[in-house]
XYZ file of C-alpha atoms in Angstrom:
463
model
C 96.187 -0.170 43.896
C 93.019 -1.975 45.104
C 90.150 0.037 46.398
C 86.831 -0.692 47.770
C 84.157 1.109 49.567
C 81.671 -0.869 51.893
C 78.443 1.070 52.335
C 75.990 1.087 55.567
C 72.299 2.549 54.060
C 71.369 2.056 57.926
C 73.838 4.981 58.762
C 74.228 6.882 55.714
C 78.172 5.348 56.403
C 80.585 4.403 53.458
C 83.811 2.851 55.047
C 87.062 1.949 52.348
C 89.525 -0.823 52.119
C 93.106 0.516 49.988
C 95.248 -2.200 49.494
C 99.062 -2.239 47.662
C 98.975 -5.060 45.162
C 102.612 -4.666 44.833
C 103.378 -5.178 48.594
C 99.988 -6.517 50.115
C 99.792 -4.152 52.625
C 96.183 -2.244 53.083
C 94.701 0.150 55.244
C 91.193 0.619 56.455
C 89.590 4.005 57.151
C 86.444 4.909 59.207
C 85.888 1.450 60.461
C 82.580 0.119 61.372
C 82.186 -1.963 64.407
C 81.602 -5.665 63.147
C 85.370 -5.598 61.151
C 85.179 -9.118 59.845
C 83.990 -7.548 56.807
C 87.188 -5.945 56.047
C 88.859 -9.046 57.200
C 87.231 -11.322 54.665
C 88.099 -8.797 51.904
C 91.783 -9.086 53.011
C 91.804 -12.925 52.776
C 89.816 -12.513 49.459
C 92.811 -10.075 47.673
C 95.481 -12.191 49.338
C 96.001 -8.697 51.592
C 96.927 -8.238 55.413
C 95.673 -5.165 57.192
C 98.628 -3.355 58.355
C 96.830 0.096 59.290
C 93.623 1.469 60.059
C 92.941 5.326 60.755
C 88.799 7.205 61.618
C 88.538 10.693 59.875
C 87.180 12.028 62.792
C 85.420 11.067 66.019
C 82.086 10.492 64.738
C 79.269 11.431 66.227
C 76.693 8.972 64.310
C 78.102 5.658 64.748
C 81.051 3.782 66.893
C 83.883 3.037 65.057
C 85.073 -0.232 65.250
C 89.364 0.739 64.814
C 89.931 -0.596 68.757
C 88.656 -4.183 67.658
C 91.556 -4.234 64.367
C 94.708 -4.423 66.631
C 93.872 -7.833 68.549
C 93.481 -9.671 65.428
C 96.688 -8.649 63.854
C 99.459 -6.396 63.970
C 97.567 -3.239 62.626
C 98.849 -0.217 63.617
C 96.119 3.002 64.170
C 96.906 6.494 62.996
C 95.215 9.276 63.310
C 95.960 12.960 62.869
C 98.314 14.885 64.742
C 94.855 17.015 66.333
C 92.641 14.282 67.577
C 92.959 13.677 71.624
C 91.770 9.740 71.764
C 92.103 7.763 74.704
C 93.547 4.701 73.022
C 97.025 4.688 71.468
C 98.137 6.064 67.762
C 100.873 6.593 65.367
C 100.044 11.028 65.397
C 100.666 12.252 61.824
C 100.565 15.712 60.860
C 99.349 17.791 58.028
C 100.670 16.566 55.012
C 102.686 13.399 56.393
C 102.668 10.423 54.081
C 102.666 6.707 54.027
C 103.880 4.380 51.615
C 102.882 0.780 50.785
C 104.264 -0.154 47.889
C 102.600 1.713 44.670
C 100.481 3.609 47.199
C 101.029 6.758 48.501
C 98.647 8.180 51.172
C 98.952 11.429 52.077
C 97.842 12.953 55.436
C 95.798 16.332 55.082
C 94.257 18.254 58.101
C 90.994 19.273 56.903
C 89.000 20.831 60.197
C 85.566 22.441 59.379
C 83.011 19.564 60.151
C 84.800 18.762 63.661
C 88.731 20.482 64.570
C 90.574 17.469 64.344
C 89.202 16.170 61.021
C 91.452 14.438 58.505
C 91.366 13.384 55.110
C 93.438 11.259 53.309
C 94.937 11.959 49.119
C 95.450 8.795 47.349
C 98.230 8.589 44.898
C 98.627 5.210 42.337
C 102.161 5.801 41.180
C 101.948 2.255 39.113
C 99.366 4.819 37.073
C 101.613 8.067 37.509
C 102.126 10.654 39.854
C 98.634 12.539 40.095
C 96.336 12.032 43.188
C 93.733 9.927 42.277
C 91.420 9.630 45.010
C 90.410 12.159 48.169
C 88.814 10.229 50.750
C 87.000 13.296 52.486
C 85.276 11.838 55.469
C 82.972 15.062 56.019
C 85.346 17.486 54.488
C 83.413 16.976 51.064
C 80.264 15.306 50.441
C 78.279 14.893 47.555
C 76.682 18.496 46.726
C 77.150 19.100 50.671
C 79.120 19.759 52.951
C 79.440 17.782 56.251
C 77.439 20.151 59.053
C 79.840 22.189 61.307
C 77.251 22.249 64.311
C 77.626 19.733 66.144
C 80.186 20.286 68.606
C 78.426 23.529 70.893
C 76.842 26.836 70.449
C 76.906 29.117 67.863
C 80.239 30.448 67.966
C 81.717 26.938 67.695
C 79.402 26.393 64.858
C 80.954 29.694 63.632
C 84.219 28.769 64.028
C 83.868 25.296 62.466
C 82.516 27.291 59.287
C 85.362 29.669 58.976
C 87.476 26.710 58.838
C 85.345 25.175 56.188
C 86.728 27.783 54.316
C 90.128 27.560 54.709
C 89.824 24.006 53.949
C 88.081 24.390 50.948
C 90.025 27.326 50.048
C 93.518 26.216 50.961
C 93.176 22.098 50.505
C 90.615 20.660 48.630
C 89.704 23.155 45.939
C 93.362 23.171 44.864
C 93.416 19.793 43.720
C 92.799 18.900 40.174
C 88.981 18.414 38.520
C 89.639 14.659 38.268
C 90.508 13.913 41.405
C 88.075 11.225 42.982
C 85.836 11.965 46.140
C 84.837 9.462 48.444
C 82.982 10.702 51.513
C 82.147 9.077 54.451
C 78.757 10.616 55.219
C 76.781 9.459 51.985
C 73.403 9.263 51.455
C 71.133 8.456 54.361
C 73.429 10.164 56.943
C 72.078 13.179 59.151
C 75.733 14.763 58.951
C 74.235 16.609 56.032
C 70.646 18.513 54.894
C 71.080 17.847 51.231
C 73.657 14.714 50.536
C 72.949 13.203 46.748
C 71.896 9.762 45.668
C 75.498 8.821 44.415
C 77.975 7.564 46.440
C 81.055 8.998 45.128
C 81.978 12.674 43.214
C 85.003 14.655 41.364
C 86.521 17.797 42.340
C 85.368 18.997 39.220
C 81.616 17.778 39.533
C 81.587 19.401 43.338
C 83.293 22.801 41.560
C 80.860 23.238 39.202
C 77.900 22.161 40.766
C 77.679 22.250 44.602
C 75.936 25.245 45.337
C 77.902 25.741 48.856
C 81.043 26.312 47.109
C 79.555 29.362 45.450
C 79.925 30.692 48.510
C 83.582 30.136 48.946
C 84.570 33.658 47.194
C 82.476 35.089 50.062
C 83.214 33.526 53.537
C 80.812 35.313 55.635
C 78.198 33.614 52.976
C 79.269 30.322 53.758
C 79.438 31.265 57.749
C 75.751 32.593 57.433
C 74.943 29.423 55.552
C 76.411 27.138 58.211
C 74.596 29.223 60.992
C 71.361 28.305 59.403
C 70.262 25.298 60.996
C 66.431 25.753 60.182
C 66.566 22.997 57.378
C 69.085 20.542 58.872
C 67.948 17.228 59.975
C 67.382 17.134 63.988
C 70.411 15.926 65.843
C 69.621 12.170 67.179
C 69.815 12.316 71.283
C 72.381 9.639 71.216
C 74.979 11.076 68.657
C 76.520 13.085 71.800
C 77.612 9.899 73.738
C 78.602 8.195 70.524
C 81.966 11.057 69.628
C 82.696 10.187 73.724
C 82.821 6.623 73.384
C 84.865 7.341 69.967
C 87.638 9.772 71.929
C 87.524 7.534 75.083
C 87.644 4.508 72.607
C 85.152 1.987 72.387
C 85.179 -0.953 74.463
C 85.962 -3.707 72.653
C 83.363 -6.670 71.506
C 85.269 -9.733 71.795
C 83.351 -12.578 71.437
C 79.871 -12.494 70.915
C 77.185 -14.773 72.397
C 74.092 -15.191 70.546
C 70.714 -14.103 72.533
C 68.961 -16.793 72.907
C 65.239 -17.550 71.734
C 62.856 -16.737 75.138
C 59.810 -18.578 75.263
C 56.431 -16.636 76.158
C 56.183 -17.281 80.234
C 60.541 -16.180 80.162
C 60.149 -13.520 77.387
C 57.380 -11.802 80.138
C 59.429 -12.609 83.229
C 62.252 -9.761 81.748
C 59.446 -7.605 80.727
C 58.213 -7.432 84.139
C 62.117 -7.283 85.364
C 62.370 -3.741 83.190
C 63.360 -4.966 80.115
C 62.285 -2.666 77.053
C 60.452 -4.888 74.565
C 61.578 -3.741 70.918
C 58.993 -4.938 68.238
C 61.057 -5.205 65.084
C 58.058 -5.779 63.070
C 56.587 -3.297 60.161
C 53.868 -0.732 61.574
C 51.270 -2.740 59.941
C 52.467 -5.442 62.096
C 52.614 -3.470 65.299
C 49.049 -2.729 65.374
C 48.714 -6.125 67.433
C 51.684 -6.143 70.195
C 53.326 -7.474 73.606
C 51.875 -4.375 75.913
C 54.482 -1.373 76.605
C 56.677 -2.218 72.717
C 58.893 0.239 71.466
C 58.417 -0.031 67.980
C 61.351 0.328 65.334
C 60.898 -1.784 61.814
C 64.207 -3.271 60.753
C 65.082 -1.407 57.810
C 67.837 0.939 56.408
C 65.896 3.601 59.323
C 66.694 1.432 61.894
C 69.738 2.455 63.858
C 68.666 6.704 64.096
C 65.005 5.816 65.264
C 66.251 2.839 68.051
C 69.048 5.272 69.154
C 67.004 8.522 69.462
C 63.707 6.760 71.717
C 65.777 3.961 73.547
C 67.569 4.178 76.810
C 71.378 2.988 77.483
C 70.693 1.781 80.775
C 68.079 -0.874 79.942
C 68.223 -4.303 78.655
C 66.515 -5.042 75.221
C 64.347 -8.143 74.661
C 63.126 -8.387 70.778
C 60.211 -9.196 68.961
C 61.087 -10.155 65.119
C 59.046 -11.009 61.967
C 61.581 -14.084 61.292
C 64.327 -15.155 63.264
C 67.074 -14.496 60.533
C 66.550 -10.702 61.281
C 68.073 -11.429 64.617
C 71.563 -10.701 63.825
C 70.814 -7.920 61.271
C 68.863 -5.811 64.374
C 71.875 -7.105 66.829
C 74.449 -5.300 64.253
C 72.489 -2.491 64.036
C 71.924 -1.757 68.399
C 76.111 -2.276 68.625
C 76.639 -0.228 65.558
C 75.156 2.518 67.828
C 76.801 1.302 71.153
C 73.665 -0.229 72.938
C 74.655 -3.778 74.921
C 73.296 -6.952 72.658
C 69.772 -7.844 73.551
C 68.804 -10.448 76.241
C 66.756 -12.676 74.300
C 63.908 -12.589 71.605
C 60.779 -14.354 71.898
C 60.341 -17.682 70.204
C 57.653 -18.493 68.194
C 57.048 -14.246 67.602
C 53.736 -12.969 68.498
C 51.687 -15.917 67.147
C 53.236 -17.889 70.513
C 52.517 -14.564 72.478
C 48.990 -14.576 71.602
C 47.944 -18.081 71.454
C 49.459 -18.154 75.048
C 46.196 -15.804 76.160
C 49.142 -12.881 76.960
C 47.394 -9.273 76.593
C 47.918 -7.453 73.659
C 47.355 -3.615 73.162
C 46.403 -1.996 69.985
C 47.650 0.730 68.075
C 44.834 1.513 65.783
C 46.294 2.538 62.211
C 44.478 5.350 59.911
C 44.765 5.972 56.418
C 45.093 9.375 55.400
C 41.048 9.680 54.291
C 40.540 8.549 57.763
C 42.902 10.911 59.022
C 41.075 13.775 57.133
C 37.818 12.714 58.219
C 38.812 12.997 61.447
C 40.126 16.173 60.830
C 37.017 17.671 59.816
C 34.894 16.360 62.432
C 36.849 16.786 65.703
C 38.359 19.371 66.424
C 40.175 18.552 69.114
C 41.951 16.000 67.262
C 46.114 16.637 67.515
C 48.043 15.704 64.919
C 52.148 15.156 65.523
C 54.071 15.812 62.949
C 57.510 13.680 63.699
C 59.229 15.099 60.448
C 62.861 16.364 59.661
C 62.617 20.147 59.585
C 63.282 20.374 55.367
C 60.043 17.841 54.924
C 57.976 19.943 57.868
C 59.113 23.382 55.580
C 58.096 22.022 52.472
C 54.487 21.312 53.136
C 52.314 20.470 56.330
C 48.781 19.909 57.520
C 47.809 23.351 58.929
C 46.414 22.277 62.101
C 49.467 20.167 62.635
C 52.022 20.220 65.947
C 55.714 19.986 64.803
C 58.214 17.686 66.988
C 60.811 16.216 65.188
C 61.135 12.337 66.645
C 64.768 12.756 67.305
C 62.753 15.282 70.112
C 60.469 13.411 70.958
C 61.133 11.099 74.405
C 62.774 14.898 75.510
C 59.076 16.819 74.717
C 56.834 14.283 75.285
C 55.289 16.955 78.300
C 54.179 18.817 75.594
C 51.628 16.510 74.156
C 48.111 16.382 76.465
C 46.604 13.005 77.645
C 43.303 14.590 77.229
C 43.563 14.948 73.292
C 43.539 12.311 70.597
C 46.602 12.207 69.040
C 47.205 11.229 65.375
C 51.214 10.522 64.490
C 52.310 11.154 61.118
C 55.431 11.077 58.854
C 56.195 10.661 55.655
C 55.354 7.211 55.293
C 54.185 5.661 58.528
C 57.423 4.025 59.820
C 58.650 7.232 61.780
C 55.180 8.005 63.062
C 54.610 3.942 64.037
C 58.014 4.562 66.383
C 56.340 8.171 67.774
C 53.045 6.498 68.287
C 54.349 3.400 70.235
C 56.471 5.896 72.492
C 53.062 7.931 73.286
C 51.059 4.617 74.375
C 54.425 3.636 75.876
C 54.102 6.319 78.240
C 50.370 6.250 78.914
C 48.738 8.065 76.206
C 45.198 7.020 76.203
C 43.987 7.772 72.478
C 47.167 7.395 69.387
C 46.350 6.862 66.296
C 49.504 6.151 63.789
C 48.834 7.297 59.906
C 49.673 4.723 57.444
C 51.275 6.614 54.307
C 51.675 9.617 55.950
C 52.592 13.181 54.214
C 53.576 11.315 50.728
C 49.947 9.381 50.759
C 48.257 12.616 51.612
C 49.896 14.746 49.243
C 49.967 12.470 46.276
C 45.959 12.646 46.916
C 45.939 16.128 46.785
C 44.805 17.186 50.299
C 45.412 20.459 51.343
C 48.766 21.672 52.817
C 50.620 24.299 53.844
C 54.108 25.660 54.191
């Protein structure tokens, strides 16, 4: 049997390639949207994709299963509970597929969403023991896949009961050396506490995931699933994403490449209504095309562009270098947002040499922050946190809105007050800050180093 996993840092998103050496036959699960990867590791093993099947509909990404069957004959299964708008081969519970040496078992595994799956690899050119669980959310390493995000608290409720019977009645039953590949791995919101590593053992999660001490007691792991106060904030865009994965994505085709824009075009779309998105670092930022949105390519990318940027606008980009066009381009259709009209040529060096305006977004450290602090008291600072990192230590004076709330609350935060934005590093607080002057805010201030900077110089906090 060959196996690979293809991990997204951007989403937190581990995707896997099984392939039957004996018959060259492989399947793809929980597919990401640009599929040539999985294409070029086919024509690298000598394989041909034959099926591809999602775990779930998931809410933090779109898959990318619709694109597989016009390049081949691929057929898409999923289980016998999922309602998708697209056609499938239904399997359920415990149905099984063969290619060759590979046997893939079919297991319904609700608790994270109803119609959840996961799939039990068997190698039978090795024997007759599973060998690998791919778990989607069913599992994750020391966590468990949140239950919450699919309506109120009794279909939170419900979700966790079946968490239990899952664990209980599917996964906990197989043996201690059984392999566990999740889908949600680290840098996904689909969990408060997901480790470092990007695959486990039944045995490991046994022993050692402290949610499965609460399996003897299921009104424990209910009450622990009901408890939300620690989870990371739910992006505004994750919603539309599990619709677009149960309708079934539109297809990409072909893609053009947005073209380069020079200055005097690159400000005729901004004045159409086009959203300018400043790629740049936050150091960069401070200098930039008047009314940017800024989000710093980087592994952050995707949850902060999707949770402060509207559907229904076009996208022109400022970059650092022109080979990060693609990259960000990936990234926006990863989370279903159109490709971008154009970028500008030449960056901001060609913006500003052209006499355009520029705002400013002046940038503190945290002494000046803490200066500022102490002198004025008026002085607001925005925390734009996850709820965990707010709970574990905070500036006492400090206002707490996640920035997954943010473009929802911004009512909340007065013109007449100076506002300083702060994270844990800068990057989060750089997006918050250029949303704020975005909208008219006459005095932001974004904190370079944020929480880690002022903590690691010993400034006073509180929980």
């Amino acid at each position: 049997m060959f196996f690979k996993q293809f991990y997204l840092e951007s989403l937190g998103h581990a995707s896997y390639f099984v392939g039957s050496e004996e018959t060259g036959e492989a399947l793809v699960l929980d597919v990401r949207r640009d599929v040539e990867t999985y294409f070029a590791e086919a024509r690298n093993q000598g394989m041909r994709i034959r099926y591809a099947c999602d775990t779930h509909q998931h809410n933090d990404y779109l898959t990318g299963i619709c694109e597989l069957p016009a390049r081949g004959d691929i057929e898409l299964l999923s289980g016998a509970r999922a309602e998708l708008g697209y056609p499938t081969r239904s399997l359920e519970d415990g149905a099984r597929l063969e290619m060759g040496e590979v046997t893939i078992e079919l297991l319904h595994t609700p608790g994270h969403t109803p119609e959840h799956i996961s799939l039990l690899l068997t190698d039978r050119s090795r024997g007759d023991e599973p060998a690998i669980l791919l778990s989607g959310g069913a599992l994750l390493v020391g966590d468990l896949a949140r239950p919450d995000l699919l309506g109120d608290e009794e279909a939170t409720r419900r979700g966790a009961e079946q968490f239990c019977e899952t664990l209980q009645g599917k996964i906990l039953t197989l043996p201690d050396f059984v392999e566990v590949y999740p889908t949600h791995v680290a840098g996904s919101l689909c969990g408060g506490h997901i480790g470092s590593r990007l695959s486990t053992t039944i045995g490991y999660e046994r022993r050692l995931n402290r949610l499965l001490a609460d399996l003897s007691d299921a009104n424990a792991l209910v009450r622990h699933c009901l408890d939300l106060k620690d989870l990371p904030a739910v992006p505004p865009y994750w919603p539309r994403m599990r619709r677009l994965n149960t309708a079934g994505p539109p297809p990409l085709g072909v893609l053009a490449d947005p073209p380069p824009l020079g200055v005097e075009a690159f400000e005729h779309r901004r004045r159409d209504g086009a959203i300018v998105l400043d790629c740049r670092s936050p150091e960069a930022f401070t200098a930039h095309v008047p009314g940017a949105v800024n989000v710093g390519i980087g592994t952050s990318f995707p949850t902060w562009a999707g949770s402060v940027l509207p559907y229904d606008r076009p996208l022109i980009l400022v970059l650092e270098q022109p080979d990060d066009l693609w990259e960000v381009c990936w990234q926006l259709l990863r989370i279903g947002y159109e490709l971008p009209q154009g970028w500008l040529a030449g960056g901001m060096l060609a913006w500003r040499t052209a006499g355009m305006p520029i705002d400013i977004l002046p940038q503190w450290t945290i002494w000046q922050l803490h200066e500022a602090i102490e002198r004025d008291r008026d002085l607001l600072v925005l925390d734009v946190r996850q709820p965990a990192e707010w709970s574990a230590g905070h500036i006492a004076r400090a206002t707490h809105i996640t920035g997954a709330e943010l473009t929802r609350r911004l009512d909340e935060i007065p013109r007449e007050r100076p506002v300083a934005a702060i994270c844990g590093s800068g990057y989060r607080s750089s997006v918050a800050a250029s949303i704020l002057q975005r909208h008219g805010h006459p005095a932001i201030f974004n904190v370079l180093g944020g929480m880690t900077g002022w903590q690691a110089e010993g400034l006073p906090v509180t929980d």
